[in-house]
Structure formats: C-alpha cells, structure tokens
Coordinates of N, CA and C in Angstrom, one line a residue:
M265 N 55.7 -110.5 -131.8 CA 54.8 -109.5 -132.3 C 54.8 -109.6 -133.9
Y266 N 53.6 -109.5 -134.5 CA 53.6 -109.5 -135.9 C 54.1 -108.2 -136.6
Q267 N 54.4 -108.4 -137.8 CA 54.9 -107.2 -138.6 C 54.0 -106.9 -139.7
N268 N 53.7 -105.6 -139.9 CA 53.1 -105.1 -141.1 C 54.1 -104.8 -142.1
I269 N 54.0 -105.5 -143.3 CA 55.0 -105.3 -144.3 C 54.3 -104.9 -145.6
D270 N 55.0 -104.2 -146.5 CA 54.4 -103.8 -147.8 C 54.5 -105.0 -148.8
E271 N 53.8 -104.8 -149.9 CA 53.6 -105.8 -150.9 C 55.0 -106.4 -151.4
I272 N 56.0 -105.6 -151.6 CA 57.3 -106.1 -152.1 C 57.9 -107.0 -151.0
D273 N 58.0 -106.5 -149.8 CA 58.6 -107.4 -148.8 C 57.8 -108.6 -148.5
F274 N 56.5 -108.5 -148.6 CA 55.6 -109.6 -148.4 C 55.9 -110.7 -149.4
A275 N 55.9 -110.3 -150.7 CA 56.1 -111.3 -151.8 C 57.5 -111.9 -151.7
E276 N 58.5 -111.1 -151.4 CA 59.9 -111.5 -151.4 C 60.2 -112.5 -150.2
K277 N 59.7 -112.1 -149.1 CA 59.9 -113.0 -147.9 C 59.1 -114.3 -148.1
F278 N 57.9 -114.2 -148.6 CA 57.1 -115.5 -148.8 C 57.8 -116.4 -149.8
A279 N 58.3 -115.8 -150.9 CA 59.0 -116.7 -151.9 C 60.2 -117.3 -151.4
A280 N 60.9 -116.7 -150.4 CA 62.2 -117.2 -149.9 C 62.0 -118.1 -148.6
D281 N 60.8 -118.2 -148.2 CA 60.6 -118.8 -146.9 C 60.1 -120.3 -147.0
D282 N 60.9 -121.2 -146.6 CA 60.6 -122.7 -146.8 C 59.6 -123.1 -145.7
N283 N 59.3 -122.3 -144.8 CA 58.4 -122.6 -143.7 C 57.1 -121.7 -143.7
A284 N 56.8 -121.3 -144.9 CA 55.7 -120.3 -145.1 C 54.3 -120.9 -145.4
V285 N 53.3 -120.2 -144.9 CA 51.9 -120.5 -145.2 C 51.3 -119.2 -145.5
L286 N 50.6 -119.1 -146.7 CA 49.9 -117.9 -147.1 C 48.5 -118.0 -146.8
L287 N 48.0 -117.1 -146.0 CA 46.6 -117.2 -145.4 C 45.8 -116.0 -145.8
D288 N 44.7 -116.3 -146.5 CA 43.7 -115.3 -146.9 C 42.5 -115.4 -145.9
V289 N 42.3 -114.3 -145.2 CA 41.2 -114.3 -144.2 C 39.9 -113.6 -144.6
R290 N 39.8 -113.4 -145.9 CA 38.6 -112.8 -146.4 C 37.4 -113.8 -146.5
T291 N 36.3 -113.2 -147.0 CA 35.1 -114.1 -147.1 C 35.2 -114.9 -148.4
Q292 N 34.3 -115.9 -148.5 CA 34.2 -116.7 -149.7 C 34.0 -115.8 -151.0
Q293 N 33.1 -114.8 -150.8 CA 32.8 -113.9 -152.0 C 34.0 -113.1 -152.4
E294 N 34.8 -112.6 -151.4 CA 36.0 -111.9 -151.7 C 37.0 -112.8 -152.4
W295 N 37.1 -114.0 -151.8 CA 38.1 -115.0 -152.4 C 37.7 -115.3 -153.8
D296 N 36.4 -115.5 -154.1 CA 36.0 -115.8 -155.5 C 36.4 -114.7 -156.5
A297 N 36.6 -113.5 -156.0 CA 36.9 -112.4 -156.9 C 38.4 -112.4 -157.3
G298 N 39.2 -113.3 -156.6 CA 40.6 -113.4 -156.9 C 41.4 -113.5 -155.7
Y299 N 42.4 -114.4 -155.7 CA 43.3 -114.6 -154.5 C 44.7 -114.7 -155.0
I300 N 45.7 -114.6 -154.0 CA 47.1 -114.7 -154.3 C 47.4 -116.2 -154.4
E301 N 48.1 -116.6 -155.5 CA 48.5 -118.0 -155.7 C 49.1 -118.6 -154.5
G302 N 48.6 -119.8 -154.1 CA 49.2 -120.5 -153.0 C 48.5 -120.3 -151.7
A303 N 47.5 -119.4 -151.7 CA 46.9 -119.0 -150.4 C 45.9 -120.1 -150.0
I304 N 45.6 -120.2 -148.7 CA 44.5 -121.0 -148.2 C 43.5 -120.0 -147.6
M305 N 42.3 -120.3 -147.6 CA 41.3 -119.3 -147.1 C 40.7 -119.8 -145.8
L306 N 40.7 -118.9 -144.8 CA 40.0 -119.1 -143.6 C 39.3 -117.8 -143.3
D307 N 38.0 -117.7 -143.4 CA 37.2 -116.5 -143.3 C 37.2 -116.0 -141.8
F308 N 37.8 -114.8 -141.6 CA 37.9 -114.2 -140.3 C 36.5 -114.0 -139.7
F309 N 35.5 -113.7 -140.5 CA 34.2 -113.5 -140.0 C 33.4 -114.7 -139.6
N310 N 33.9 -115.9 -140.0 CA 33.3 -117.1 -139.7 C 33.4 -117.4 -138.2
P311 N 32.3 -117.7 -137.5 CA 32.4 -117.9 -136.0 C 33.4 -119.1 -135.7
E312 N 33.6 -120.0 -136.6 CA 34.5 -121.1 -136.4 C 36.0 -120.7 -136.6
F313 N 36.3 -119.4 -137.0 CA 37.6 -119.0 -137.3 C 38.7 -119.4 -136.2
P314 N 38.4 -119.1 -135.0 CA 39.4 -119.4 -133.9 C 39.7 -120.9 -133.9
K315 N 38.6 -121.7 -134.0 CA 38.8 -123.2 -134.0 C 39.6 -123.7 -135.2
E316 N 39.4 -123.1 -136.3 CA 40.1 -123.5 -137.5 C 41.6 -123.1 -137.4
V317 N 41.8 -121.9 -136.8 CA 43.2 -121.4 -136.6 C 43.9 -122.3 -135.7
E318 N 43.2 -122.7 -134.7 CA 43.8 -123.6 -133.6 C 44.4 -124.9 -134.3
K319 N 43.9 -125.3 -135.4 CA 44.3 -126.5 -136.1 C 45.6 -126.3 -136.9
L320 N 46.0 -125.1 -137.1 CA 47.2 -124.8 -137.9 C 48.4 -125.1 -137.1
D321 N 49.5 -125.4 -137.9 CA 50.8 -125.6 -137.3 C 51.4 -124.3 -136.7
K322 N 51.5 -124.2 -135.4 CA 51.9 -123.0 -134.8 C 53.4 -122.6 -135.0
T323 N 54.2 -123.6 -135.6 CA 55.6 -123.3 -135.8 C 55.9 -122.7 -137.2
K324 N 54.8 -122.7 -138.0 CA 55.0 -122.2 -139.4 C 55.0 -120.6 -139.4
N325 N 55.5 -120.1 -140.4 CA 55.5 -118.6 -140.6 C 54.3 -118.3 -141.5
Y326 N 53.5 -117.4 -141.0 CA 52.2 -117.1 -141.7 C 52.3 -115.7 -142.3
Y327 N 51.9 -115.7 -143.6 CA 51.8 -114.4 -144.4 C 50.3 -114.2 -144.6
I328 N 49.7 -113.2 -144.0 CA 48.3 -113.1 -143.9 C 47.8 -111.8 -144.6
Y329 N 46.7 -112.0 -145.3 CA 46.1 -110.8 -146.0 C 44.6 -110.9 -146.0
C330 N 44.0 -109.7 -146.1 CA 42.6 -109.6 -146.3 C 42.3 -108.5 -147.3
R331 N 41.2 -107.8 -147.2 CA 40.9 -106.8 -148.3 C 41.8 -105.6 -148.1
S332 N 41.8 -105.1 -146.8 CA 42.5 -103.8 -146.6 C 43.7 -103.9 -145.6
G333 N 43.8 -105.0 -145.0 CA 44.9 -105.2 -143.9 C 44.4 -105.1 -142.5
N334 N 43.1 -104.7 -142.3 CA 42.5 -104.6 -141.0 C 42.2 -106.0 -140.4
R335 N 41.4 -106.8 -141.1 CA 41.1 -108.2 -140.6 C 42.4 -109.0 -140.4
S336 N 43.3 -108.9 -141.4 CA 44.5 -109.7 -141.3 C 45.3 -109.3 -140.1
G337 N 45.3 -108.0 -139.8 CA 46.0 -107.5 -138.6 C 45.4 -108.1 -137.3
Q338 N 44.1 -108.1 -137.3 CA 43.4 -108.7 -136.2 C 43.7 -110.2 -136.1
A339 N 43.7 -110.9 -137.2 CA 44.0 -112.3 -137.2 C 45.4 -112.5 -136.7
C340 N 46.4 -111.7 -137.1 CA 47.8 -111.8 -136.5 C 47.8 -111.7 -135.0
G341 N 47.0 -110.7 -134.5 CA 47.0 -110.5 -133.1 C 46.4 -111.7 -132.4
L342 N 45.3 -112.2 -133.0 CA 44.7 -113.4 -132.4 C 45.6 -114.6 -132.4
M343 N 46.3 -114.8 -133.5 CA 47.3 -115.9 -133.5 C 48.4 -115.8 -132.6
E344 N 48.9 -114.5 -132.4 CA 49.9 -114.3 -131.3 C 49.4 -114.7 -130.0
G345 N 48.2 -114.4 -129.7 CA 47.6 -114.7 -128.4 C 47.3 -116.2 -128.2
M346 N 47.3 -116.9 -129.3 CA 47.0 -118.4 -129.3 C 48.4 -119.1 -129.2
G347 N 49.5 -118.4 -129.1 CA 50.7 -119.1 -129.0 C 51.5 -119.5 -130.2
F348 N 51.2 -118.9 -131.3 CA 51.9 -119.1 -132.5 C 53.4 -118.7 -132.3
T349 N 54.3 -119.5 -132.7 CA 55.7 -119.2 -132.4 C 56.5 -118.8 -133.7
G350 N 55.9 -119.1 -134.9 CA 56.5 -118.7 -136.1 C 56.3 -117.2 -136.3
E351 N 56.9 -116.7 -137.4 CA 56.7 -115.3 -137.8 C 55.3 -115.0 -138.3
L352 N 54.8 -113.9 -138.0 CA 53.4 -113.5 -138.5 C 53.6 -112.2 -139.3
Y353 N 53.2 -112.2 -140.6 CA 53.3 -111.0 -141.4 C 52.0 -110.6 -141.9
N354 N 51.6 -109.3 -141.8 CA 50.4 -108.8 -142.3 C 50.7 -107.9 -143.5
L355 N 50.0 -108.2 -144.6 CA 50.1 -107.4 -145.8 C 49.5 -106.0 -145.6
E356 N 50.3 -105.0 -145.6 CA 49.8 -103.6 -145.4 C 48.9 -103.3 -146.6
G357 N 47.8 -102.8 -146.3 CA 46.9 -102.4 -147.4 C 46.1 -103.5 -148.0
G358 N 46.4 -104.7 -147.6 CA 45.6 -105.9 -148.0 C 45.7 -106.1 -149.5
I359 N 44.8 -106.9 -150.0 CA 44.8 -107.2 -151.4 C 44.5 -106.0 -152.3
L360 N 43.9 -104.9 -151.7 CA 43.6 -103.7 -152.4 C 44.9 -103.1 -152.9
G361 N 46.0 -103.3 -152.2 CA 47.3 -102.7 -152.5 C 48.2 -103.7 -153.3
W362 N 47.7 -104.9 -153.6 CA 48.4 -105.9 -154.3 C 48.4 -105.7 -155.8
T363 N 49.6 -105.6 -156.4 CA 49.6 -105.3 -157.8 C 50.0 -106.6 -158.6
G364 N 50.3 -107.6 -157.9 CA 50.7 -108.9 -158.6 C 49.5 -109.6 -159.1
D365 N 49.7 -110.7 -159.8 CA 48.7 -111.5 -160.4 C 47.8 -112.1 -159.3
L366 N 46.5 -112.4 -159.7 CA 45.6 -113.1 -158.8 C 45.1 -114.3 -159.6
E367 N 44.8 -115.3 -158.8 CA 44.2 -116.6 -159.3 C 42.7 -116.4 -159.2
H368 N 42.0 -117.2 -160.1 CA 40.5 -117.2 -160.0 C 40.0 -118.6 -160.1

C-alpha cells in the first residue's frame, strides 16, 4: 500500500534512496511551469499512461507528485494494482505544497 507523506519526508526519503525514481504525473503545461529536479514526466491524463507505467521497473521505489496530490494518489493506486513491488510514496498536497526549488 502506498503512503502519503509530507514534503519534508518526501524530500529526505528520496535523497537517501538509491532505488528511487521521482515521477511527475502532471500535464505538459503544468510541467513547463516548473518541476522538481530529477523528475520524469508521465501525464496521468494521457490515455497512454497505463501503457507507459507498465514499461517502468516495478522493483524501484517511486516518489510521485502532481498538482495537489489527487492524481498522484490515483497513480499510486494504479501502480499497486499493476504489481509494483517497490515502495510508492505520494507527495501530500502535491507541488502546491512544495516549498523547495523548481527546475524550468
């Protein structure tokens, strides 16, 4: 089962995790407004999202965020159902609650 974690835990766990992947599930337009360094983008609203997720390494630990935490929570649930065995972390409040730096 995935965990909802706050910004501090999210950043600390990700930085200390050698098996981590940072996944941004927002749209291209949202991504263009700024993203967390090291993230890869897979648009949750893209109809191809499940097929793209299927290509990911299911043994990795995924740190997932979106705008507010809703889509990323849904993505975590989807990934659980697809048999991901690594840890799944959802950033509570999404990028709206992120106070760290953003890349552009």
